Amino acid sequence: MTPRIQALRNATLEAVPRISIERARIVTATAKSPEYLRASVPMRRALVFRALMEEKSLYLGEGELIVGERGPAPAAVPTYPEVCVHTAEDFEVLDTREKIPYRVDAETRRLHLDDVRPFWSGQSQRERMFRELPPEWHDAYEAGVFTEFQEQRGPGHTVLGETIYQKGMLDLKLEIRDAIAALDFATDPRAYDRREQLRAMDLCADALIRHAQRHAEMLDQAAASEADAGRAAELRTMAAVCRKVPANAPETFHEALQYYWFVHIGVITELNPWDSFNPGRLDQHLWPFYQRELERGDLTEDGARELLQAFWVKFHNHPAPPKVGVTAQESGTYTDFALINLGGVKPDGSDAVNDLTFLILDVIEEMRLLQPSSMVQVSKKNPDRLLRRVGRIVKTGFGQPSIFNTDAVVQELIRQGKSLEDARRGGCSGCVEAGAFGREAYFLSGYFNLPKVLDLTLHNGLDTRTGKQLGPQTGDPRGFATFDDFFAAFECQLRYFVDIKIRGNNLIETMIAKYMPAPFLSLLIDDCIANGRDYHEGGARYNTTYIQGVGLGTVTDGFSAILHRIYQNQDCPWDEMLAALDADFAGHEALHHKLLEETPKYGNDDDRADALVPRLFEAFWSMIDGRPNARGGTHRVDMLPTTCHVYFGKVTGALPDGKRRGETVSEGISPVQGADRCGPTAVLNSAAKFDHIKTGGTLLNQKLTPQLLADDQGLDHFTHLVRGYFSKDAHHIQFNVVTRETLLAALAEPQKHRDLIVRVAGYSDYFVNLTPELQQEIIRRTEQEAF
Amino acid sequence: MRLTKPFLLLRLGSCRLESFSPVPAEKLPVPHILLTWNGLGGMLGAAFPMVVSTSSIVTSGPGASVSKPSSLRTGRVFDIKRFSTHDGPGIRSTAFLTGCPLRCAWCHNPEAFVLHGLDDGANVREFTADGLVRELERDLAYFDRSGGGVTLSGGEPLSQAAFVLEVLRKCRERELHAALDTCGLVDTGNLASAARLARLVLYDLKLMDPARHAEWTGADNRRILDNLRMLDESPAEVWIRLPLIPGANDDDRNLDAVMELLDGTRFRRISILPYHRIAAAKYQRLGLPNRMEGVEPPSPDRIEEIRARFAAAGFDPHIGR
């Protein structure tokens, strides 16, 4: 690491996340202007974007090579009052909470309360949505049956494809001009809507060019007053880059990175999409530039490395927009889920791994930063040395990169109707979500609490936490003569809540399309220009809405207990079970022990429990997959939790698997924490017993001791373990390599372990920043050792 | 993760082997064992009281058969370790069978001492050969990619010889790489048959001096060395395993003797298994006296020194766990 990168890295690690009011002030001022008031909705959004690109303050860090910040400085995080307008209490909580705080100074608070909040109160997307959603949606949401992604943030999963590496904004403007020229008001009743959308996109393209121009001017000024001749020349080069891109297509490695970064800043300033934004297949996009310049002698490997490292710092400068309430609980982290994809296959299906793949892996290992997150796609066509290199990074114990099965992801995407080439150009974003990069608007809509539905089924639809009749009355379990009768009651409850969620999703999506288009983002995703439609309105080639199932392990073990104890062995009648659940197992210790220790559990390759997994998955999946969303696309299923399994556990009562009231539910498709006792291969076998290809992503966590990866032989085993799991069409696996002793030490003395990074769900985080529940959970996740 | 192998347990006082063995007594190498046993029966008899019990057999676990009278076609397994990576090549599933003719002081699987397992609640399960192979085969996906397979260990697997031979035969039929982990103190005919069926034999050597061997393991090593010579003349692939026990067999004299012996064979691959204390808790739980109390595991430097000596002598040494 060069001294420059060392300094940039230190600076970003030391930056304290704080709220910046700048964006909110610009947005509010724009929204009061006459030009805004007379404009169509897409043009209003474009005017806001233009004002932001023209007015927001610029930042140049000491020694920076890539420029552009969302806020006035690193870790200064704006608010998005048009999406969610914070209350005074929200700011108080953000400023003072122990975990994941955002500092809010008095001036920011004053400006927000005097100027921003009065204007947006009642007008934000969040309030608009909540006014329209029906009572049964609110009831289920408040009870914790599901969460809602769009209540504080824009829809996410916006991964870029190849466009910007081939086209400048000026090229896109030409396409827009042609699309407007082709509009025919005589035959197209949507012609006006399309023209407004296209004009909005055009304005956004100009705005980004202007934003880069402003950076060029700043860099020239800095060069003029720079005493160091070397740095002055560097600044002039950077200014030239900013004049070239994003107006024109990039021709160099540096230009390609800077172009992406301007686009990234544009997307995360326009709105606050989940998963920030993501360059996707970085080793593929940059390879032609790298190869060409290296051959010409214009770039060295070290030069490319330094640029990439400077690029990495830029991601880390951007903590996630602040979340409050349930959203903070379901995803309590500064990580904003930009997931760099490496490896995989080319559009023609051949091995995509190149020298740059390995160079970027070096950067990931050396930078050791939470953001950007990174993953490696592993196809059967990729060499084992890719996996071995990954193993060497994984064993350093910061949870990156995660590992994905390209061959499964491609099958998943094809099943969803993507073309073969589009599927091969795709990958995974966020935590584990499959998508056709650059061509798909795939919104995550919310986590779905499967254990809560079991809880409700056990109590005839009654929410024992609130005493409210939440679900339909499917019957007292004592009246079910067979296990199948009970299962049918569960399916009835599940369908009831899935229907509420899907109706809510379609309402919300419609409102977002109508009130909150994203014309800048729409520029970048095929085929929004050709369709003259916004990214939020179905303009992309593919439009998917995901519902993410949570707690598969817990719900499976719960059903296993009901099947084996109540119906098969008949050693625990319903009366006893229900009494034990009501008492949270107090006074029922013998039963609790039997449920925990002597009842088949998912995660042990034990078909007695595992046979329930496909049955439960199919029930959930068949109620969602293929149902229309509001954008001409379809609903699909993912199985991932982020940190929502902790929140879901809190709102879910005692369950027959032995879970006590409030205890965390299982995460992803991992077994209940500590329930797996037969080693990693048994976990992988259990996890592969349902059809991952029908999902858009599954998440499996494994904790390994450092010894397992200590030597070459350990790396062999790691490689074969992953290959074996992927041979079963599994989607994803990620590893925490840290000892229990280390975690306990960090718990005891957090100040000495500030740098301890662990894998949480689809991302890594500083262990000491996690909530106590998550810390406990990570300690409890079974640690697999080699023998 | 056993340091040692075996020991057929013999008999003590009036207890007769056939009264508890699932394998008919005539199939066991009894005469030999009795011979070696007599010399030191007193001490070991006290150290390892025989416990015979069938009450701990678990019948509800996956793959376990319903408890029924033992026959030639069933075997007893006290543990199955999946993702086992030190019992042969690749990722393996290792089955630990009960019964052992030796009583190594440092044994890490003392629950194997009796054919039926000790009554400590250990998960002794009874399998048919088919049932065991099916259970072991669950990790085939990982065997296939890693060049792994299954390992039969113990205890001494050949103390259930008929069963083990049947399991090995099934592995052959199913193209499953099988390794036999043996202490060598077994019937030569059975070992020859097993070596023909297994793809790999893991063969334990402990002490070269017969008297010291008897002192530490309860039996002298003559048959073990004879059987090694038999294997040397067979085409079997053999990896030697040497538990490295401070104060017992880690002296230069013994190590030189091991090298000298192996020098006269075609065997070059040797796994050095340094003593560790993981089994101490087992001794406590089983109420067995632990002769290794207070013994420190060898230092990494010492292990490396010994590895280097084997390497310098032209062997292919590996450090196991």
Short mmCIF file of C-alpha atoms in Angstrom, two decimals, chain A residues 488-760:
data_model
loop_
_atom_site.label_atom_id
_atom_site.label_comp_id
_atom_site.label_asym_id
_atom_site.label_seq_id
_atom_site.Cartn_x
_atom_site.Cartn_y
_atom_site.Cartn_z
CA ALA A 488 -52.83 -26.99 5.94
CA ALA A 489 -53.73 -24.47 8.66
CA PHE A 490 -50.20 -23.03 8.41
CA GLU A 491 -50.57 -22.73 4.64
CA CYS A 492 -53.85 -20.93 5.11
CA GLN A 493 -52.25 -18.38 7.45
CA LEU A 494 -49.27 -18.03 5.14
CA ARG A 495 -51.44 -17.37 2.10
CA TYR A 496 -53.41 -14.74 4.02
CA PHE A 497 -50.29 -12.74 4.87
CA VAL A 498 -48.57 -13.27 1.52
CA ASP A 499 -51.65 -11.86 -0.17
CA ILE A 500 -51.57 -8.79 2.09
CA LYS A 501 -47.89 -8.30 1.31
CA ILE A 502 -48.33 -8.65 -2.45
CA ARG A 503 -51.29 -6.26 -2.56
CA GLY A 504 -49.23 -3.79 -0.53
CA ASN A 505 -46.24 -4.22 -2.83
CA ASN A 506 -48.29 -3.47 -5.92
CA LEU A 507 -49.80 -0.38 -4.34
CA ILE A 508 -46.41 0.87 -3.20
CA GLU A 509 -44.74 0.20 -6.55
CA THR A 510 -47.47 2.08 -8.35
CA MET A 511 -47.07 5.06 -6.04
CA ILE A 512 -43.29 5.07 -6.43
CA ALA A 513 -43.63 4.99 -10.20
CA LYS A 514 -46.13 7.81 -10.08
CA TYR A 515 -44.52 10.12 -7.53
CA MET A 516 -40.87 9.16 -7.31
CA PRO A 517 -39.40 8.32 -10.73
CA ALA A 518 -35.61 8.11 -11.05
CA PRO A 519 -34.77 9.62 -14.44
CA PHE A 520 -31.00 9.64 -13.85
CA LEU A 521 -30.89 5.96 -12.91
CA SER A 522 -33.17 5.24 -15.87
CA LEU A 523 -30.48 6.55 -18.22
CA LEU A 524 -28.22 3.71 -17.21
CA ILE A 525 -30.44 0.65 -17.32
CA ASP A 526 -31.56 -1.04 -20.55
CA ASP A 527 -34.22 -0.48 -22.01
CA CYS A 528 -35.55 2.59 -20.19
CA ILE A 529 -34.59 4.98 -23.01
CA ALA A 530 -36.00 2.76 -25.75
CA ASN A 531 -39.23 2.28 -23.77
CA GLY A 532 -39.47 5.91 -22.70
CA ARG A 533 -40.27 4.59 -19.24
CA ASP A 534 -38.77 5.10 -15.86
CA TYR A 535 -36.75 2.47 -14.03
CA HIS A 536 -39.42 2.60 -11.32
CA GLU A 537 -42.24 2.19 -13.78
CA GLY A 538 -41.25 -0.96 -15.64
CA GLY A 539 -38.87 0.70 -18.09
CA ALA A 540 -36.14 -1.88 -17.55
CA ARG A 541 -35.97 -5.01 -19.69
CA TYR A 542 -36.75 -7.17 -16.64
CA ASN A 543 -38.81 -6.14 -13.63
CA THR A 544 -38.80 -8.33 -10.54
CA THR A 545 -40.12 -7.92 -7.02
CA TYR A 546 -38.58 -10.12 -4.37
CA ILE A 547 -40.06 -11.16 -1.04
CA GLN A 548 -37.37 -12.52 1.26
CA GLY A 549 -38.23 -15.50 3.43
CA VAL A 550 -36.61 -15.49 6.87
CA GLY A 551 -36.30 -18.22 9.49
CA LEU A 552 -36.31 -21.37 7.38
CA GLY A 553 -34.25 -23.25 9.99
CA THR A 554 -36.46 -22.20 12.89
CA VAL A 555 -39.72 -22.97 11.11
CA THR A 556 -38.39 -26.34 9.91
CA ASP A 557 -37.31 -27.33 13.40
CA GLY A 558 -40.66 -26.15 14.74
CA PHE A 559 -42.51 -28.40 12.31
CA SER A 560 -40.08 -31.22 13.04
CA ALA A 561 -40.96 -30.98 16.72
CA ILE A 562 -44.68 -31.01 15.96
CA LEU A 563 -44.30 -33.95 13.59
CA HIS A 564 -42.09 -36.08 15.80
CA ARG A 565 -43.25 -35.22 19.29
CA ILE A 566 -46.97 -34.72 18.78
CA TYR A 567 -47.92 -36.88 15.81
CA GLN A 568 -45.28 -39.61 15.43
CA ASN A 569 -43.85 -40.41 18.86
CA GLN A 570 -46.92 -39.00 20.57
CA ASP A 571 -44.89 -38.29 23.68
CA CYS A 572 -46.04 -34.70 23.95
CA PRO A 573 -49.74 -33.97 23.51
CA TRP A 574 -50.86 -30.62 22.11
CA ASP A 575 -52.05 -29.58 25.59
CA GLU A 576 -48.56 -29.93 26.98
CA MET A 577 -46.93 -28.25 24.00
CA LEU A 578 -49.29 -25.28 24.02
CA ALA A 579 -48.99 -24.89 27.78
CA ALA A 580 -45.19 -24.95 27.48
CA LEU A 581 -45.26 -22.32 24.70
CA ASP A 582 -47.58 -20.10 26.72
CA ALA A 583 -45.27 -20.40 29.72
CA ASP A 584 -42.23 -19.77 27.52
CA PHE A 585 -41.09 -23.24 28.70
CA ALA A 586 -40.93 -22.13 32.34
CA GLY A 587 -41.77 -25.21 34.37
CA HIS A 588 -41.47 -27.36 31.22
CA GLU A 589 -37.72 -27.85 31.32
CA ALA A 590 -37.89 -31.57 30.55
CA LEU A 591 -39.91 -30.94 27.40
CA HIS A 592 -37.65 -28.03 26.46
CA HIS A 593 -34.62 -30.31 26.78
CA LYS A 594 -36.30 -32.99 24.70
CA LEU A 595 -37.16 -30.45 21.99
CA LEU A 596 -33.65 -29.05 21.89
CA GLU A 597 -31.64 -32.22 22.30
CA GLU A 598 -33.70 -35.18 21.17
CA THR A 599 -35.75 -33.89 18.27
CA PRO A 600 -34.49 -34.01 14.69
CA LYS A 601 -33.06 -30.68 13.61
CA TYR A 602 -32.38 -29.13 10.24
CA GLY A 603 -28.67 -28.84 9.49
CA ASN A 604 -27.58 -32.39 10.35
CA ASP A 605 -28.31 -34.07 7.02
CA ASP A 606 -31.08 -35.88 8.87
CA ASP A 607 -33.93 -36.50 6.48
CA ARG A 608 -36.41 -36.73 9.31
CA ALA A 609 -36.09 -32.95 9.73
CA ASP A 610 -34.76 -32.01 6.31
CA ALA A 611 -37.69 -33.56 4.45
CA LEU A 612 -39.77 -30.68 5.80
CA VAL A 613 -37.55 -28.06 4.15
CA PRO A 614 -38.67 -28.55 0.55
CA ARG A 615 -42.26 -28.83 1.73
CA LEU A 616 -42.11 -25.52 3.59
CA PHE A 617 -40.14 -23.82 0.87
CA GLU A 618 -42.53 -24.98 -1.84
CA ALA A 619 -45.53 -23.75 0.16
CA PHE A 620 -44.01 -20.27 0.50
CA TRP A 621 -42.60 -20.21 -3.02
CA SER A 622 -45.75 -21.35 -4.79
CA MET A 623 -47.74 -18.56 -3.12
CA ILE A 624 -45.40 -15.87 -4.46
CA ASP A 625 -43.47 -16.95 -7.54
CA GLY A 626 -44.89 -15.70 -10.80
CA ARG A 627 -47.53 -13.39 -9.32
CA PRO A 628 -47.63 -10.06 -11.12
CA ASN A 629 -46.07 -6.93 -9.67
CA ALA A 630 -47.16 -3.42 -10.64
CA ARG A 631 -44.45 -2.93 -13.26
CA GLY A 632 -45.32 -5.63 -15.78
CA GLY A 633 -42.98 -8.05 -14.02
CA THR A 634 -43.36 -10.77 -11.43
CA HIS A 635 -42.84 -11.55 -7.80
CA ARG A 636 -40.05 -13.96 -6.86
CA VAL A 637 -38.62 -15.43 -3.67
CA ASP A 638 -35.25 -14.92 -1.97
CA MET A 639 -34.13 -16.58 1.24
CA LEU A 640 -32.03 -14.05 3.15
CA PRO A 641 -32.32 -12.05 6.35
CA THR A 642 -29.69 -9.24 6.55
CA THR A 643 -30.14 -8.60 10.30
CA CYS A 644 -33.91 -8.99 10.27
CA HIS A 645 -33.86 -12.41 11.96
CA VAL A 646 -33.01 -10.66 15.22
CA TYR A 647 -36.01 -8.31 14.94
CA PHE A 648 -38.27 -11.14 13.79
CA GLY A 649 -37.16 -13.24 16.73
CA LYS A 650 -38.05 -10.43 19.11
CA VAL A 651 -41.64 -10.22 17.88
CA THR A 652 -42.15 -13.98 17.73
CA GLY A 653 -43.22 -16.07 20.71
CA ALA A 654 -41.95 -19.38 21.96
CA LEU A 655 -41.96 -22.07 19.28
CA PRO A 656 -41.99 -25.88 19.35
CA ASP A 657 -38.34 -26.11 18.29
CA GLY A 658 -37.44 -24.79 21.74
CA LYS A 659 -37.07 -21.15 20.74
CA ARG A 660 -38.00 -18.95 23.67
CA ARG A 661 -40.05 -15.78 23.36
CA GLY A 662 -37.98 -13.06 21.78
CA GLU A 663 -35.05 -15.29 20.89
CA THR A 664 -33.46 -14.72 17.48
CA VAL A 665 -34.71 -16.89 14.66
CA SER A 666 -32.37 -18.66 12.25
CA GLU A 667 -30.76 -16.57 9.54
CA GLY A 668 -30.75 -17.18 5.79
CA ILE A 669 -31.00 -20.87 5.11
CA SER A 670 -28.53 -21.62 7.91
CA PRO A 671 -29.57 -24.03 10.67
CA VAL A 672 -30.82 -22.66 13.96
CA GLN A 673 -27.72 -21.27 15.69
CA GLY A 674 -25.93 -24.19 17.32
CA ALA A 675 -28.40 -26.86 16.13
CA ASP A 676 -26.02 -28.35 13.59
CA ARG A 677 -23.70 -30.86 15.13
CA CYS A 678 -22.48 -33.08 12.33
CA GLY A 679 -19.96 -30.82 10.66
CA PRO A 680 -19.98 -28.60 7.60
CA THR A 681 -20.81 -31.26 5.01
CA ALA A 682 -23.99 -32.17 6.87
CA VAL A 683 -25.03 -28.50 6.97
CA LEU A 684 -24.38 -28.11 3.26
CA ASN A 685 -26.30 -31.27 2.45
CA SER A 686 -29.28 -30.12 4.50
CA ALA A 687 -29.20 -26.68 2.95
CA ALA A 688 -29.16 -28.11 -0.57
CA LYS A 689 -32.30 -30.19 -0.06
CA PHE A 690 -34.64 -27.63 -1.55
CA ASP A 691 -34.37 -26.26 -5.05
CA HIS A 692 -32.29 -23.11 -4.95
CA ILE A 693 -32.82 -22.63 -8.68
CA LYS A 694 -36.39 -21.57 -7.97
CA THR A 695 -35.16 -18.69 -5.83
CA GLY A 696 -33.35 -15.50 -6.68
CA GLY A 697 -30.88 -16.17 -3.91
CA THR A 698 -30.22 -18.10 -0.72
CA LEU A 699 -27.77 -17.21 2.03
CA LEU A 700 -25.73 -19.75 3.99
CA ASN A 701 -23.31 -18.78 6.74
CA GLN A 702 -20.54 -21.04 7.93
CA LYS A 703 -18.15 -20.32 10.74
CA LEU A 704 -14.76 -21.97 10.44
CA THR A 705 -11.85 -22.01 12.80
CA PRO A 706 -8.64 -20.50 11.44
CA GLN A 707 -6.98 -23.93 11.78
CA LEU A 708 -9.20 -25.33 9.06
CA LEU A 709 -7.60 -23.04 6.52
CA ALA A 710 -4.14 -23.08 8.06
CA ASP A 711 -2.27 -24.91 5.32
CA ASP A 712 -2.43 -25.91 1.67
CA GLN A 713 -4.34 -29.03 2.51
CA GLY A 714 -6.87 -26.91 4.38
CA LEU A 715 -7.30 -24.78 1.25
CA ASP A 716 -7.84 -27.98 -0.74
CA HIS A 717 -10.62 -28.98 1.60
CA PHE A 718 -12.15 -25.50 1.51
CA THR A 719 -12.16 -25.63 -2.28
CA HIS A 720 -13.71 -29.07 -2.37
CA LEU A 721 -16.30 -28.18 0.22
CA VAL A 722 -17.49 -25.24 -1.86
CA ARG A 723 -17.35 -27.22 -5.11
CA GLY A 724 -19.29 -30.06 -3.49
CA TYR A 725 -22.00 -27.71 -2.24
CA PHE A 726 -22.23 -25.98 -5.59
CA SER A 727 -22.49 -29.33 -7.38
CA LYS A 728 -25.89 -29.53 -5.70
CA ASP A 729 -27.00 -26.29 -7.40
CA ALA A 730 -26.58 -24.27 -4.23
CA HIS A 731 -26.55 -20.50 -4.64
CA HIS A 732 -24.15 -19.02 -2.11
CA ILE A 733 -21.92 -19.64 0.89
CA GLN A 734 -19.93 -17.29 3.08
CA PHE A 735 -17.47 -17.90 5.86
CA ASN A 736 -16.57 -16.37 9.17
CA VAL A 737 -13.09 -17.41 10.13
CA VAL A 738 -12.60 -16.34 13.68
CA THR A 739 -12.37 -18.23 16.92
CA ARG A 740 -14.98 -18.17 19.62
CA GLU A 741 -12.27 -17.02 22.02
CA THR A 742 -11.58 -13.97 19.88
CA LEU A 743 -15.25 -13.06 19.78
CA LEU A 744 -15.60 -13.45 23.54
CA ALA A 745 -12.52 -11.33 24.07
CA ALA A 746 -13.99 -8.64 21.81
CA LEU A 747 -17.18 -8.74 23.81
CA ALA A 748 -15.27 -8.27 27.04
CA GLU A 749 -12.96 -5.56 25.75
CA PRO A 750 -14.53 -3.92 22.71
CA GLN A 751 -12.06 -1.06 22.69
CA LYS A 752 -9.24 -3.50 22.00
CA HIS A 753 -11.09 -5.16 19.13
CA ARG A 754 -12.39 -2.20 17.13
CA ASP A 755 -10.96 -3.71 13.95
CA LEU A 756 -12.50 -7.15 14.29
CA ILE A 757 -14.62 -7.70 11.21
CA VAL A 758 -17.13 -10.53 10.99
CA ARG A 759 -19.56 -11.77 8.41
CA VAL A 760 -23.09 -10.92 9.52
#
